[in-house]
Amino acid sequence: MLFKMFFCKLSCIFLILLFINVCHCSQRVLRSWINPNCGEICDKKNLTTVWLRADGLNDTLHYVWDFSGSPSVLMAVTSRSAELEIKWEEYVLGKSKSLRFTETPHYTFGIVLRKIYEFNDINDTGLIDTVDASNINILHPRSFRWDRTFFSKTNELVELHMEGHDYNNAEDKISRRGKIKLLFNGFCSLNHSHITPHMLHSENSTQIDLIIDHLQTNTSFLQSRFAIEVLLVSEGNSNSTMIIDGKKTLDDEHTPGIFEVDEIRTPNNNYDNGIQKMGAYIQWKPVSYTTAERDVTSSTDLIHYPLIVSYNHTKAMKNSLLFAFYDENVTQLLVQKINVSMGLKGDRFYKKTNYTTWTFIVGYGTPPDEQFSYLVIMIISIGIGLPLLIMISTGLYLCARRFRNQDSNVLLNR
Ligand SMILES: *[C@@H]1O[C@H](CO)[C@@H](O)[C@H](O)[C@H]1NC(C)=O
Ligand SMILES: *[C@@H]1O[C@H](CO)[C@@H](O)[C@H](O)[C@H]1NC(C)=O
Ligand SMILES: *[C@@H]1O[C@H](CO)[C@@H](O)[C@H](O)[C@H]1NC(C)=O
Ligand SMILES: *[C@@H]1O[C@H](CO)[C@@H](O)[C@H](O)[C@H]1NC(C)=O
Ligand SMILES: *[C@@H]1O[C@H](CO)[C@@H](O)[C@H](O)[C@H]1NC(C)=O
Ligand SMILES: *[C@@H]1O[C@H](CO)[C@@H](O)[C@H](O)[C@H]1NC(C)=O
Ligand SMILES: *[C@@H]1O[C@H](CO)[C@@H](O)[C@H](O)[C@H]1NC(C)=O
Ligand SMILES: *[C@@H]1O[C@H](CO)[C@@H](O)[C@H](O)[C@H]1NC(C)=O
Ligand SMILES: *[C@@H]1O[C@H](CO)[C@@H](O)[C@H](O)[C@H]1NC(C)=O
Ligand SMILES: *[C@@H]1O[C@H](CO)[C@@H](O)[C@H](O)[C@H]1NC(C)=O
Ligand SMILES: *[C@@H]1O[C@H](CO)[C@@H](O)[C@H](O)[C@H]1NC(C)=O
């Protein structure tokens, strides 16, 4: 019975995979523009604002990847006919209402990379929340000079590479050499990303890969590590809270050594005329790579801290695309923030390689579930199937022998 079930599942998955491999069908068609309808204003200022639209059968998912302020992403779900409108003169000044969709979106979600923390991990705990304020420096991602180093687009994959360098913050007079890189991907179907840790994405998600690459550290900090503070903004009741949890996976085929996925979901209590609306999620694996090769030997932990409610929404979103978009509705949003830090007790700190990463997915709806790999299915099938097969065949053999004995007894009795 069990064996039959596994066999059925096995063949089902084979069939599904065959189907995917044969038709390459994409669930959404991607189209994208850099600085749509901007022209000279953006060229002069070296601005990068990418609008990506992923058209499905019934709806369109829009993403805006923006670097005019703090790096941010806006995701909006609309009907297929909605367009994005940016009033560039006002937008570059950070004015509200300067960015809108031609139709009211069904749902919107946004994230902002608000701060990068450098902390001096004196006691080598790997935890930022044990370090006092004098051992923490705050860097503002908007104070990097952002350059677009690569952009490629097809109907099936969009890729944008940004490089922030020459950090210079006038307020606290901190400047740093070195880089921070952000790689964005837009997808059209369910697949694993080509970037390690090979996160599973769907047609409803984008991936963001952050690399802190030889960023100069504070000379008075001998044991520096980095952490990131991300702001999460969702439509929905501002009194509710997002949900954070970790899921264990059974196999590590795609990310060697990592058996966990962490995720934050917006609460499922957004109702529109009584109809439950889908929310958003972000998802990552608790691993940070310390070299560009990204193999299992050059990795360390990524640690996350509790979600915190952000009370002053205006202050939190200022200097980002989200402020330009949400405007008078800011108070009606659910706004939370979270810290993640890179590094683990005993890994010899950032200076060991001067390289650290964080890869995460931002998506709409429910996160896709990882399927069992062929290997695991085979192991399970053999593990349960083989003993079962042996039991059945010994059973049959014993039965057969008994019958033969009975038959010969009958013969003898005659
Ligand atoms: C714009 O970016 C290019 C490299 O992408 C750089 O050479 C140039 O100096 C930048 N211009 C300004 C005004 O920042
Ligand atoms: C599109 O909408 C129609 C009618 O509302 C529905 O029957 C269909 O299942 C939807 N298709 C997808 C892919 O959501
Ligand atoms: C490091 O540990 C010592 C002793 O355990 C403690 O007194 C000190 O406050 C710790 N320092 C930090 C920055 O956590
Ligand atoms: C899935 O991703 C891999 C690696 O990026 C790529 O080679 C492959 O063509 C993709 N498969 C589909 C069905 O798009
Ligand atoms: C993507 O979103 C659409 C609705 O916009 C939904 O019908 C579909 O099931 C979602 N796909 C996945 C893999 O979650
Ligand atoms: C280094 O850290 C100290 C103490 O937090 C701070 O006063 C100083 O400005 C920092 N220097 C740089 C270059 O970040
Ligand atoms: C949130 O809570 C406050 C105080 O408990 C209440 O006055 C307000 O109406 C609530 N807002 C929503 C949208 O439920
Ligand atoms: C929120 O922060 C802004 C500064 O960015 C300030 O002007 C405003 O008074 C604050 N609002 C509240 C309710 O604290
Ligand atoms: C702000 O709220 C109003 C009323 O709910 C809505 O019509 C408008 O589209 C919202 N604006 C944004 C940018 O979400
Ligand atoms: C992140 O860590 C810094 C330094 O410990 C702290 O000031 C800040 O409040 C934290 N933010 C969140 C969202 O936990
Ligand atoms: C990392 O940077 C620090 C300070 O700039 C330097 O002392 C150290 O040698 C660098 N490490 C590597 C592996 O390049």
XYZ file of C-alpha atoms and ligand atoms in Angstrom:
568
model
C 0.000 0.000 0.000
C 2.688 2.470 1.126
C 4.969 1.340 -1.608
C 2.241 1.859 -4.144
C 1.687 5.381 -2.826
C 5.340 6.255 -3.138
C 5.498 4.742 -6.560
C 2.509 6.824 -7.553
C 4.101 9.991 -6.172
C 7.337 9.111 -7.922
C 5.706 8.684 -11.275
C 3.597 11.789 -10.718
C 6.677 13.887 -10.065
C 8.438 12.353 -13.048
C 5.454 13.240 -15.218
C 5.343 16.805 -13.876
C 9.067 17.253 -14.436
C 8.755 15.818 -17.923
C 5.935 18.234 -18.584
C 7.957 21.217 -17.344
C 11.023 20.144 -19.285
C 9.113 19.605 -22.503
C 6.992 22.714 -22.750
C 9.164 25.385 -21.027
C 5.891 27.199 -20.589
C 6.207 30.394 -18.646
C 3.375 31.507 -16.418
C 4.152 35.168 -16.938
C 5.711 37.230 -19.713
C 8.287 39.762 -18.569
C 8.766 43.257 -19.941
C 11.023 45.870 -18.382
C 12.284 49.420 -18.783
C 15.033 51.486 -17.212
C 13.800 54.929 -16.163
C 10.596 54.734 -18.244
C 9.916 58.000 -20.129
C 12.536 59.901 -18.183
C 15.231 60.884 -20.622
C 17.679 63.621 -19.760
C 16.850 64.096 -16.073
C 17.841 60.532 -15.264
C 20.846 60.428 -17.577
C 22.308 63.540 -15.999
C 21.914 62.142 -12.510
C 22.872 58.552 -13.377
C 19.582 57.385 -11.906
C 18.395 53.797 -12.023
C 14.736 52.969 -11.570
C 13.696 49.744 -13.250
C 10.062 48.956 -13.926
C 9.417 45.289 -14.497
C 6.003 44.003 -15.418
C 5.146 40.309 -15.355
C 1.918 39.765 -17.271
C -0.083 36.681 -16.367
C -3.370 35.477 -17.777
C -5.559 37.398 -15.349
C -3.341 39.939 -13.667
C -0.033 41.778 -13.817
C 2.681 41.880 -11.189
C 4.706 45.088 -11.241
C 8.057 45.524 -9.594
C 9.886 48.807 -9.275
C 13.551 48.464 -8.314
C 14.717 51.870 -7.260
C 18.022 53.511 -6.336
C 17.081 57.164 -6.237
C 17.000 57.001 -2.443
C 17.580 53.999 -0.203
C 17.529 50.882 -2.405
C 13.910 49.737 -2.450
C 11.481 47.457 -4.173
C 7.800 48.099 -4.707
C 5.578 45.214 -5.745
C 2.040 45.843 -6.994
C -0.658 43.514 -8.289
C -3.021 45.085 -10.802
C -5.251 44.165 -13.688
C -3.472 43.583 -16.984
C -4.190 47.055 -18.293
C -2.542 49.138 -15.558
C 0.548 51.206 -16.339
C 3.140 52.921 -14.174
C 3.350 56.709 -14.244
C 6.261 58.639 -12.809
C 6.407 62.434 -12.719
C 10.146 62.589 -12.936
C 10.758 66.244 -11.990
C 8.943 65.688 -8.710
C 10.165 62.160 -8.254
C 13.859 63.081 -8.208
C 13.080 65.581 -5.446
C 11.472 62.794 -3.413
C 8.014 64.390 -3.481
C 5.008 62.298 -2.563
C 2.416 61.269 -5.154
C 5.079 61.441 -7.863
C 4.700 57.752 -8.686
C 1.412 55.971 -9.304
C -0.355 53.281 -11.259
C -3.109 54.187 -13.693
C -5.453 51.865 -11.780
C -5.695 51.239 -8.049
C -3.664 48.073 -7.360
C -5.317 45.015 -5.764
C -2.356 44.700 -3.434
C 0.998 46.377 -2.817
C 4.071 45.489 -0.813
C 7.444 47.149 -0.451
C 10.842 46.712 1.094
C 13.626 49.189 1.782
C 17.241 48.420 2.638
C 17.359 51.004 5.345
C 20.622 50.571 7.146
C 23.829 48.633 7.153
C 25.333 48.143 10.582
C 28.998 47.476 11.172
C 29.484 46.082 14.662
C 32.581 45.283 16.618
C 31.920 41.787 17.938
C 34.299 42.015 20.907
C 33.175 38.832 22.622
C 32.795 36.884 19.369
C 29.144 35.987 19.830
C 28.082 36.684 16.232
C 25.084 38.578 17.610
C 24.529 42.280 17.065
C 22.059 42.585 19.924
C 24.751 41.897 22.530
C 26.900 44.791 21.333
C 26.618 48.274 22.848
C 26.021 51.391 20.764
C 29.630 52.626 20.914
C 30.671 49.489 19.014
C 28.173 49.989 16.202
C 28.476 52.211 13.124
C 25.406 52.924 11.027
C 25.828 53.188 7.252
C 22.997 54.480 5.054
C 22.772 52.644 1.715
C 21.547 55.802 -0.023
C 24.933 57.429 0.684
C 26.717 55.083 -1.705
C 27.143 56.182 -5.300
C 25.049 53.680 -7.213
C 26.116 52.586 -10.690
C 24.353 50.234 -13.036
C 26.943 47.644 -14.094
C 24.788 45.139 -15.958
C 21.288 44.876 -17.322
C 19.808 42.162 -19.475
C 16.242 41.306 -20.303
C 14.315 38.636 -22.131
C 10.687 37.580 -21.841
C 11.790 34.966 -19.320
C 14.530 36.493 -17.180
C 15.481 40.023 -16.214
C 18.751 40.728 -14.481
C 20.058 43.983 -13.031
C 23.401 44.455 -11.291
C 24.007 47.558 -9.223
C 27.191 48.598 -7.510
C 27.359 51.064 -4.641
C 30.763 52.591 -3.990
C 32.478 55.680 -2.571
C 30.354 55.728 0.543
C 30.143 59.265 1.816
C 27.697 60.476 4.420
C 27.828 64.204 5.024
C 25.842 64.157 8.283
C 28.152 61.978 10.349
C 31.193 62.579 8.120
C 31.876 58.914 7.501
C 33.334 57.804 4.188
C 34.369 54.335 3.167
C 36.154 52.668 0.297
C 34.885 49.378 -1.104
C 31.629 48.199 -2.579
C 28.245 46.832 -1.939
C 26.584 45.011 -4.810
C 22.931 44.247 -5.402
C 21.803 41.761 -8.037
C 18.119 41.698 -8.954
C 16.358 38.947 -10.890
C 12.842 38.786 -12.304
C 11.424 35.373 -13.206
C 8.641 33.933 -15.347
C 8.180 30.426 -13.938
C 8.886 27.993 -11.122
C 12.585 27.126 -11.010
C 15.722 27.340 -8.926
C 17.871 30.447 -9.279
C 21.285 30.036 -10.922
C 22.820 32.027 -8.059
C 23.874 29.941 -5.038
C 22.062 29.209 -2.644
C 19.731 28.371 -5.574
C 16.526 29.544 -3.932
C 13.292 28.199 -5.345
C 11.305 30.979 -6.979
C 7.973 31.100 -8.765
C 6.593 33.327 -11.490
C 5.347 35.538 -8.660
C 8.714 36.406 -7.160
C 11.960 38.298 -7.598
C 15.325 37.621 -6.072
C 17.691 40.097 -4.464
C 21.291 39.182 -3.822
C 23.335 41.484 -1.625
C 27.126 41.345 -1.462
C 29.309 43.385 0.868
C 32.510 43.247 -1.121
C 35.727 44.550 0.434
C 33.924 47.354 2.182
C 36.362 49.240 4.353
C 35.785 48.653 8.048
C 36.281 51.033 10.954
C 39.977 50.979 11.905
C 39.117 51.098 15.609
C 36.969 47.951 15.260
C 39.151 44.843 15.275
C 36.384 42.238 14.950
C 33.902 43.764 12.546
C 30.815 42.062 11.228
C 27.922 43.442 9.215
C 24.162 43.431 9.655
C 21.320 44.780 7.523
C 18.090 46.422 8.600
C 15.199 45.920 6.207
C 11.886 47.729 6.298
C 8.805 45.749 5.222
C 5.654 47.576 4.205
C 2.368 45.901 3.400
C -1.172 46.958 2.815
C -3.430 45.721 5.567
C -4.391 46.356 9.155
C -1.653 48.341 10.874
C -2.507 46.633 14.163
C -1.779 43.146 12.886
C 1.662 41.640 12.634
C 3.683 39.786 10.035
C 4.569 36.174 10.712
C 8.136 34.940 10.792
C 9.079 31.280 10.867
C 11.611 28.711 9.766
C 10.826 25.610 7.735
C 13.017 22.536 7.792
C 13.659 20.824 4.481
C 14.416 17.150 3.989
C 17.199 17.440 1.478
C 19.933 19.861 0.552
C 20.279 19.033 -3.122
C 20.212 22.680 -4.198
C 21.996 24.277 -1.237
C 24.551 21.826 0.154
C 24.598 21.796 3.928
C 21.485 23.921 4.427
C 18.270 22.280 5.589
C 16.242 25.327 6.463
C 14.301 28.157 4.845
C 13.280 31.212 6.832
C 10.359 33.329 5.792
C 8.233 36.318 6.705
C 4.621 36.377 5.516
C 2.152 39.201 5.725
C -0.926 38.267 7.784
C -3.808 36.642 5.925
C -6.385 39.068 7.180
C -6.685 41.484 4.311
C -10.255 41.470 3.218
C -11.649 43.367 0.271
C -15.451 43.276 0.152
C -15.327 40.031 2.082
C -12.915 38.356 -0.332
C -9.632 37.292 1.220
C -6.676 38.793 -0.614
C -3.298 37.174 -1.054
C -0.347 38.777 0.695
C 3.395 38.846 0.204
C 6.387 37.051 1.617
C 10.141 37.231 1.794
C 12.207 34.097 2.073
C 15.889 33.253 2.556
C 18.207 30.467 3.625
C 20.216 31.123 6.777
C 23.551 31.089 4.972
C 26.011 33.784 3.951
C 28.859 33.044 1.557
C 32.298 34.442 2.264
C 33.865 34.048 -1.175
C 32.604 34.608 -4.706
C 32.814 30.823 -5.357
C 30.041 30.274 -2.816
C 30.735 26.681 -1.926
C 29.847 24.930 1.279
C 33.312 25.416 2.788
C 33.199 29.185 2.371
C 29.965 29.873 4.150
C 28.849 31.157 7.496
C 25.548 31.695 9.250
C 22.976 34.353 8.651
C 21.163 35.224 11.855
C 17.853 37.022 12.048
C 16.352 38.927 14.955
C 12.715 39.550 15.921
C 10.393 41.643 13.787
C 9.810 45.085 15.224
C 6.824 47.339 14.641
C 7.706 50.691 13.157
C 5.459 53.367 14.660
C 6.473 56.474 12.753
C 5.712 55.325 9.206
C 6.661 58.615 7.597
C 10.066 58.640 9.227
C 10.673 55.004 8.323
C 9.837 55.438 4.645
C 11.366 58.859 4.066
C 14.082 58.936 1.386
C 12.681 55.952 -0.446
C 10.439 55.133 -3.343
C 7.762 53.953 -0.928
C 7.288 57.446 0.426
C 6.780 58.780 -3.100
C 4.162 56.112 -3.678
C 2.112 55.697 -0.507
C 1.831 59.339 0.449
C -1.283 60.098 2.514
C -1.971 56.420 3.129
C 1.194 55.781 5.129
C -0.608 55.601 8.455
C -2.916 52.839 7.190
C -0.090 50.460 6.372
C 1.487 47.585 8.227
C 5.134 48.598 8.671
C 7.722 46.404 10.357
C 11.484 46.069 10.310
C 13.967 43.312 10.899
C 17.715 42.922 11.365
C 19.787 40.144 9.876
C 23.469 39.759 10.686
C 26.119 37.839 8.810
C 28.576 35.664 10.645
C 28.841 33.067 13.332
C 30.862 32.764 16.534
C 34.343 31.539 15.681
C 34.328 32.249 11.928
C 37.154 34.847 12.235
C 34.996 37.865 11.323
C 34.438 39.822 8.127
C 38.141 40.530 7.688
C 38.873 36.844 7.012
C 37.712 37.246 3.403
C 36.191 40.747 3.270
C 33.175 39.281 1.483
C 29.725 38.397 2.728
C 26.317 37.820 1.115
C 22.593 37.640 1.730
C 20.202 36.240 -0.871
C 16.445 36.541 -0.534
C 13.233 36.223 -2.500
C 10.367 38.712 -2.449
C 7.112 37.226 -3.666
C 3.365 37.421 -3.929
C 0.959 34.768 -2.626
C 2.115 31.636 -0.883
C 5.776 30.591 -1.116
C 6.286 27.552 -3.362
C 7.197 24.311 -1.614
C 10.413 22.517 -2.393
C 9.757 19.132 -4.025
C 11.684 16.038 -3.008
C 14.706 15.464 -5.222
C 15.062 12.277 -7.264
C 17.718 11.065 -4.856
C 15.536 11.411 -1.773
C 12.584 9.790 -3.534
C 14.813 6.909 -4.559
C 16.225 6.507 -1.063
C 12.739 6.567 0.468
C 11.423 4.156 -2.133
C 14.297 1.763 -1.593
C 14.222 2.220 2.174
C 10.562 1.289 2.396
C 10.150 -0.661 -0.802
C 12.975 -3.127 -0.406
C 12.024 -4.491 3.039
C 8.425 -4.643 1.832
C 9.460 -6.558 -1.259
C 11.502 -8.984 0.868
C 8.587 -9.433 3.263
C 6.144 -10.089 0.457
C 8.412 -12.500 -1.362
C 9.252 -14.440 1.812
C 5.530 -14.512 2.581
C 4.769 -15.844 -0.882
C 7.568 -18.364 -0.612
C 6.301 -19.622 2.756
C 2.757 -19.864 1.434
C 3.896 -21.700 -1.647
C 5.921 -24.130 0.470
C 2.992 -24.781 2.754
C 0.723 -25.474 -0.201
C 3.317 -27.803 -1.712
C 3.624 -29.620 1.625
C -0.142 -29.888 1.884
C -0.298 -31.134 -1.693
C 2.324 -33.802 -1.001
C 0.535 -34.725 2.257
C -2.658 -35.120 0.281
C -0.815 -37.247 -2.240
C 0.708 -39.361 0.535
C -2.672 -39.810 2.223
C -4.093 -41.228 -0.927
C 27.670 57.852 -14.115
O 28.115 56.504 -14.168
C 29.274 56.296 -14.941
C 29.623 54.810 -14.893
O 28.505 54.020 -15.001
C 30.420 57.129 -14.402
O 31.541 56.962 -15.233
C 30.016 58.594 -14.341
O 31.033 59.343 -13.749
C 28.732 58.765 -13.549
N 28.300 60.157 -13.572
C 27.902 60.816 -12.484
C 27.443 62.209 -12.676
O 27.889 60.300 -11.379
C -8.536 33.664 -14.663
O -9.846 34.118 -14.336
C -10.850 33.196 -14.705
C -12.199 33.824 -14.437
O -12.117 34.779 -13.436
C -10.642 31.907 -13.915
O -11.618 30.963 -14.299
C -9.264 31.343 -14.211
O -9.030 30.205 -13.411
C -8.206 32.376 -13.915
N -6.901 31.863 -14.338
C -5.809 31.942 -13.588
C -4.557 31.396 -14.151
O -5.809 32.467 -12.472
C 32.053 40.933 26.865
O 32.075 40.009 27.946
C 32.399 40.636 29.184
C 32.532 39.544 30.238
O 31.771 38.426 29.914
C 31.306 41.629 29.557
O 31.622 42.257 30.752
C 31.221 42.665 28.448
O 30.150 43.565 28.704
C 31.008 42.012 27.106
N 31.097 43.025 26.064
C 30.182 43.158 25.118
C 30.396 44.251 24.142
O 29.212 42.422 25.038
C 15.854 26.709 -14.663
O 17.021 27.405 -14.286
C 18.203 26.869 -14.848
C 19.381 27.604 -14.237
O 19.149 28.958 -14.151
C 18.148 27.013 -16.363
O 19.322 26.463 -16.941
C 16.934 26.264 -16.878
O 16.786 26.464 -18.261
C 15.680 26.765 -16.180
N 14.562 25.912 -16.558
C 13.421 26.402 -17.041
C 12.369 25.395 -17.357
O 13.258 27.603 -17.231
C 0.899 33.374 -8.801
O -0.143 34.322 -8.630
C -1.363 33.956 -9.264
C -2.380 35.036 -9.003
O -1.883 36.287 -9.335
C -1.872 32.639 -8.732
O -3.022 32.254 -9.441
C -0.789 31.574 -8.892
O -1.201 30.381 -8.298
C 0.500 32.033 -8.241
N 1.541 31.058 -8.482
C 2.249 30.461 -7.502
C 3.274 29.470 -7.912
O 2.045 30.747 -6.325
C 34.604 54.332 13.930
O 33.825 54.100 15.105
C 33.860 55.166 16.031
C 33.119 54.725 17.289
O 31.827 54.283 17.003
C 33.242 56.402 15.394
O 33.309 57.476 16.271
C 33.988 56.733 14.087
O 33.356 57.801 13.421
C 34.031 55.521 13.185
N 34.865 55.805 12.009
C 34.490 55.484 10.751
C 35.433 55.837 9.677
O 33.434 54.937 10.510
C -5.721 49.757 15.938
O -5.750 49.788 17.358
C -6.174 51.054 17.885
C -6.066 51.018 19.396
O -6.144 49.723 19.892
C -7.603 51.345 17.419
O -8.007 52.603 17.898
C -7.631 51.348 15.899
O -8.955 51.517 15.431
C -7.077 50.048 15.350
N -6.966 50.169 13.907
C -7.453 49.260 13.065
C -7.266 49.528 11.607
O -8.006 48.255 13.450
C 7.650 61.121 12.579
O 8.946 61.551 12.147
C 8.954 62.821 11.537
C 10.375 63.121 11.118
O 10.746 62.309 10.063
C 8.456 63.882 12.533
O 8.399 65.128 11.883
C 7.085 63.499 13.043
O 6.686 64.383 14.050
C 7.098 62.093 13.604
N 5.747 61.695 13.966
C 5.444 61.155 15.144
C 4.010 60.812 15.348
O 6.280 60.933 15.982
C -4.866 55.663 -0.732
O -6.151 55.317 -0.227
C -7.226 55.683 -1.085
C -8.514 55.355 -0.377
O -8.450 54.107 0.229
C -7.090 54.943 -2.413
O -8.106 55.327 -3.288
C -5.724 55.267 -3.042
O -5.553 54.505 -4.215
C -4.614 54.942 -2.063
N -3.343 55.340 -2.629
C -2.305 54.515 -2.703
C -1.078 55.066 -3.328
O -2.347 53.366 -2.278
C 18.984 46.456 14.607
O 20.131 46.525 15.422
C 20.466 47.842 15.859
C 21.741 47.765 16.652
O 21.651 46.835 17.697
C 19.313 48.425 16.683
O 19.627 49.752 17.047
C 18.048 48.399 15.851
O 16.956 48.856 16.612
C 17.778 46.999 15.354
N 16.643 47.017 14.476
C 15.740 46.037 14.445
C 14.652 46.156 13.452
O 15.796 45.086 15.193
C 40.416 42.499 4.610
O 40.551 43.881 4.839
C 41.377 44.197 5.962
C 41.328 45.693 6.195
O 41.235 46.393 4.997
C 42.800 43.692 5.696
O 43.601 43.952 6.830
C 42.722 42.192 5.470
O 44.011 41.701 5.142
C 41.776 41.883 4.329
N 41.639 40.429 4.226
C 41.727 39.775 3.077
C 41.608 38.293 3.140
O 41.912 40.351 2.009
